[in-house]
Amino acid sequence: MAVSIKIDPAPRMSVEEFLVWDSGDDLRYELVEGVVVAQSAPARPHGRLVANFSYSLTSRLRAAKRPCAPEAGSVLRIDRRWTVRAPDLLVRCGPNARDADTPVLAIEVLSPSNSASEMARKRDDYASVGIMEVLEVEQDRPEIRIHRRDGDRWVIETARGLEGVLALPSLGLEMPLAELYADILPDDAPLDATVDA
């Protein structure tokens, strides 16, 4: 005979509660519709890609005197009561780099656990706070999907290959994929470059 057990769902957490909550561990978390979701522990290539992107963006933004700054590990409060996102890298712009507060670009280095539906939901959340471009970066091959806002839809472009160039109109910058993937891929990685619109 089967026994029915009632399991109470975990109470939802508000954004305010989440922002002061301490998990007591070293994991990264997001709040999705009031539910705390642990992010998978990043692999070494993941961390190196975030570092390479941060360095490249910082160097180019300063050289171009753009009033923008990248942030690694920052949380982004979504325009709802129950959701906080934590992209791998976020770029904010403003009157100057020090006071930059408007989110413009989110970068997500993909892990094997990321699903297409999860990434679509994240893009919708990012769009709700005005982000114009979202990069989905593969960590095992030189490939970046660029999602750009065009009104209320996303236009997708893909940059591939170590000879490729990543164009970021939201920041007025370009970055070579070879620089972004430096010291990450094996020496026999493909060098062909393509951009699909």
CSV table of C-alpha atoms in Angstrom, one decimal:
chain,number,residue,atom,x,y,z
A,1,MET,CA,0.0,0.0,0.0
A,2,ALA,CA,1.4,3.4,-1.0
A,3,VAL,CA,1.4,6.1,1.6
A,4,SER,CA,0.8,9.7,0.5
A,5,ILE,CA,3.0,12.3,2.1
A,6,LYS,CA,2.3,16.0,1.7
A,7,ILE,CA,5.5,18.0,1.1
A,8,ASP,CA,5.2,21.7,1.7
A,9,PRO,CA,7.0,23.6,-1.0
A,10,ALA,CA,9.8,25.8,0.2
A,11,PRO,CA,8.6,29.3,0.9
A,12,ARG,CA,9.5,31.9,-1.8
A,13,MET,CA,12.2,34.4,-1.0
A,14,SER,CA,11.8,38.0,-2.0
A,15,VAL,CA,14.6,40.0,-3.8
A,16,GLU,CA,15.2,41.9,-0.5
A,17,GLU,CA,15.6,38.7,1.5
A,18,PHE,CA,17.8,37.2,-1.2
A,19,LEU,CA,20.2,40.2,-1.3
A,20,VAL,CA,20.9,39.9,2.5
A,21,TRP,CA,20.9,36.1,2.6
A,22,ASP,CA,24.1,34.2,3.2
A,23,SER,CA,24.2,30.6,2.0
A,24,GLY,CA,27.3,29.8,4.1
A,25,ASP,CA,29.1,28.3,1.2
A,26,ASP,CA,31.1,29.5,-1.8
A,27,LEU,CA,28.5,28.7,-4.5
A,28,ARG,CA,26.9,31.4,-6.7
A,29,TYR,CA,23.1,31.6,-6.6
A,30,GLU,CA,20.3,33.3,-8.6
A,31,LEU,CA,16.8,34.0,-7.4
A,32,VAL,CA,14.3,32.8,-10.1
A,33,GLU,CA,10.6,33.6,-9.3
A,34,GLY,CA,11.3,33.4,-5.6
A,35,VAL,CA,13.3,30.2,-5.7
A,36,VAL,CA,17.0,30.1,-4.9
A,37,VAL,CA,18.9,28.3,-7.7
A,38,ALA,CA,22.5,27.3,-7.3
A,39,GLN,CA,24.8,27.9,-10.2
A,40,SER,CA,27.1,25.0,-11.3
A,41,ALA,CA,30.7,25.4,-10.2
A,42,PRO,CA,32.7,26.8,-13.1
A,43,ALA,CA,35.3,24.8,-14.8
A,44,ARG,CA,38.8,26.2,-15.4
A,45,PRO,CA,38.1,27.3,-19.0
A,46,HIS,CA,34.9,29.1,-17.7
A,47,GLY,CA,36.9,31.2,-15.3
A,48,ARG,CA,39.6,32.0,-17.8
A,49,LEU,CA,37.1,33.1,-20.4
A,50,VAL,CA,35.5,35.5,-17.8
A,51,ALA,CA,38.9,36.8,-16.9
A,52,ASN,CA,39.9,37.3,-20.6
A,53,PHE,CA,36.6,39.0,-21.4
A,54,SER,CA,37.0,41.3,-18.4
A,55,TYR,CA,40.5,42.3,-19.3
A,56,SER,CA,39.7,42.8,-23.0
A,57,LEU,CA,36.6,44.9,-22.3
A,58,THR,CA,38.3,47.0,-19.6
A,59,SER,CA,41.3,47.8,-21.9
A,60,ARG,CA,39.1,48.7,-24.9
A,61,LEU,CA,36.6,50.7,-22.9
A,62,ARG,CA,39.4,52.8,-21.3
A,63,ALA,CA,41.2,53.3,-24.6
A,64,ALA,CA,38.0,54.4,-26.3
A,65,LYS,CA,37.1,56.6,-23.2
A,66,ARG,CA,33.7,54.9,-23.0
A,67,PRO,CA,31.8,55.6,-19.7
A,68,CYS,CA,31.3,51.9,-19.1
A,69,ALA,CA,32.7,49.3,-16.8
A,70,PRO,CA,32.6,45.5,-16.6
A,71,GLU,CA,31.6,43.7,-13.4
A,72,ALA,CA,32.3,40.0,-12.6
A,73,GLY,CA,30.1,38.3,-10.1
A,74,SER,CA,27.6,41.2,-9.7
A,75,VAL,CA,23.9,40.5,-9.2
A,76,LEU,CA,21.3,42.1,-11.4
A,77,ARG,CA,18.0,42.9,-9.8
A,78,ILE,CA,15.3,42.1,-12.4
A,79,ASP,CA,12.3,44.4,-12.6
A,80,ARG,CA,10.1,41.9,-10.6
A,81,ARG,CA,9.8,41.2,-7.0
A,82,TRP,CA,11.1,37.6,-7.2
A,83,THR,CA,14.1,37.5,-9.5
A,84,VAL,CA,17.8,38.3,-9.3
A,85,ARG,CA,20.2,37.2,-12.0
A,86,ALA,CA,24.0,36.8,-11.7
A,87,PRO,CA,25.6,36.8,-15.2
A,88,ASP,CA,29.2,35.8,-15.5
A,89,LEU,CA,30.0,39.3,-16.6
A,90,LEU,CA,27.9,42.5,-16.8
A,91,VAL,CA,28.8,45.8,-18.4
A,92,ARG,CA,27.1,48.9,-17.1
A,93,CYS,CA,27.4,52.4,-18.6
A,94,GLY,CA,26.7,55.9,-17.2
A,95,PRO,CA,28.0,59.4,-17.0
A,96,ASN,CA,31.5,58.0,-16.3
A,97,ALA,CA,32.9,54.5,-15.6
A,98,ARG,CA,33.0,55.0,-11.8
A,99,ASP,CA,29.3,55.8,-11.7
A,100,ALA,CA,28.1,53.4,-14.4
A,101,ASP,CA,24.8,51.9,-13.4
A,102,THR,CA,22.8,51.2,-16.6
A,103,PRO,CA,23.2,47.5,-17.7
A,104,VAL,CA,24.0,47.3,-21.4
A,105,LEU,CA,25.6,43.9,-21.9
A,106,ALA,CA,25.4,40.5,-20.2
A,107,ILE,CA,27.9,37.7,-20.8
A,108,GLU,CA,27.1,34.1,-20.0
A,109,VAL,CA,29.8,31.4,-20.4
A,110,LEU,CA,27.8,28.3,-21.0
A,111,SER,CA,28.1,25.2,-18.9
A,112,PRO,CA,26.9,21.7,-19.9
A,113,SER,CA,24.0,22.1,-17.5
A,114,ASN,CA,22.6,25.2,-19.3
A,115,SER,CA,19.4,24.4,-21.2
A,116,ALA,CA,18.0,26.4,-24.2
A,117,SER,CA,14.8,27.2,-22.2
A,118,GLU,CA,16.9,28.5,-19.2
A,119,MET,CA,18.9,30.8,-21.5
A,120,ALA,CA,15.8,32.1,-23.2
A,121,ARG,CA,14.3,32.9,-19.8
A,122,LYS,CA,17.5,34.7,-18.8
A,123,ARG,CA,17.5,36.7,-22.1
A,124,ASP,CA,13.9,37.8,-21.3
A,125,ASP,CA,14.9,38.9,-17.8
A,126,TYR,CA,17.9,40.8,-19.2
A,127,ALA,CA,15.7,42.5,-21.8
A,128,SER,CA,13.3,43.6,-19.0
A,129,VAL,CA,16.0,45.8,-17.5
A,130,GLY,CA,17.2,47.3,-20.8
A,131,ILE,CA,20.1,45.1,-21.7
A,132,MET,CA,20.7,45.4,-25.4
A,133,GLU,CA,23.1,42.5,-26.0
A,134,VAL,CA,23.6,39.1,-24.4
A,135,LEU,CA,26.6,36.9,-25.3
A,136,GLU,CA,26.4,33.1,-24.9
A,137,VAL,CA,30.0,31.9,-24.9
A,138,GLU,CA,31.0,28.3,-25.5
A,139,GLN,CA,33.9,27.2,-23.3
A,140,ASP,CA,35.1,24.2,-25.4
A,141,ARG,CA,35.3,25.8,-28.8
A,142,PRO,CA,35.7,29.4,-30.2
A,143,GLU,CA,32.0,30.2,-30.7
A,144,ILE,CA,29.9,33.1,-29.3
A,145,ARG,CA,26.2,33.6,-30.0
A,146,ILE,CA,25.4,37.3,-29.9
A,147,HIS,CA,21.7,38.1,-29.1
A,148,ARG,CA,20.9,41.8,-29.9
A,149,ARG,CA,17.7,43.6,-29.1
A,150,ASP,CA,15.7,44.8,-32.1
A,151,GLY,CA,12.5,46.3,-30.7
A,152,ASP,CA,10.8,43.5,-28.8
A,153,ARG,CA,12.7,40.6,-30.4
A,154,TRP,CA,16.2,39.2,-30.3
A,155,VAL,CA,18.4,39.0,-33.5
A,156,ILE,CA,21.0,36.3,-33.3
A,157,GLU,CA,24.5,36.3,-34.8
A,158,THR,CA,27.2,33.8,-34.2
A,159,ALA,CA,31.0,34.4,-34.3
A,160,ARG,CA,33.1,31.3,-34.8
A,161,GLY,CA,36.8,30.4,-35.1
A,162,LEU,CA,39.9,31.9,-33.6
A,163,GLU,CA,40.3,34.3,-36.6
A,164,GLY,CA,36.8,35.7,-35.9
A,165,VAL,CA,36.0,39.1,-34.5
A,166,LEU,CA,33.2,39.8,-32.0
A,167,ALA,CA,31.4,43.1,-32.7
A,168,LEU,CA,29.6,44.8,-29.9
A,169,PRO,CA,27.6,47.8,-31.2
A,170,SER,CA,26.2,48.5,-27.8
A,171,LEU,CA,29.7,49.5,-26.7
A,172,GLY,CA,31.2,50.5,-30.1
A,173,LEU,CA,33.9,47.8,-29.7
A,174,GLU,CA,35.3,44.8,-31.5
A,175,MET,CA,37.4,42.0,-29.9
A,176,PRO,CA,39.2,39.2,-31.7
A,177,LEU,CA,38.1,35.7,-30.6
A,178,ALA,CA,41.8,34.6,-30.5
A,179,GLU,CA,42.3,37.1,-27.7
A,180,LEU,CA,39.2,36.0,-25.8
A,181,TYR,CA,40.1,32.3,-26.1
A,182,ALA,CA,43.9,32.8,-25.4
A,183,ASP,CA,45.4,30.0,-23.3
A,184,ILE,CA,42.1,28.1,-23.1
A,185,LEU,CA,41.7,25.9,-26.2
A,186,PRO,CA,44.1,23.1,-27.2
A,187,ASP,CA,46.7,24.0,-29.9
A,188,ASP,CA,44.8,22.1,-32.6
A,189,ALA,CA,41.6,24.1,-32.2
A,190,PRO,CA,40.0,25.1,-35.6
A,191,LEU,CA,41.1,28.5,-36.9
A,192,ASP,CA,38.3,29.1,-39.4
A,193,ALA,CA,36.2,32.2,-38.8
A,194,THR,CA,32.6,32.7,-39.7
A,195,VAL,CA,29.8,35.0,-38.7
A,196,ASP,CA,26.2,33.8,-39.2
A,197,ALA,CA,23.4,36.3,-39.0
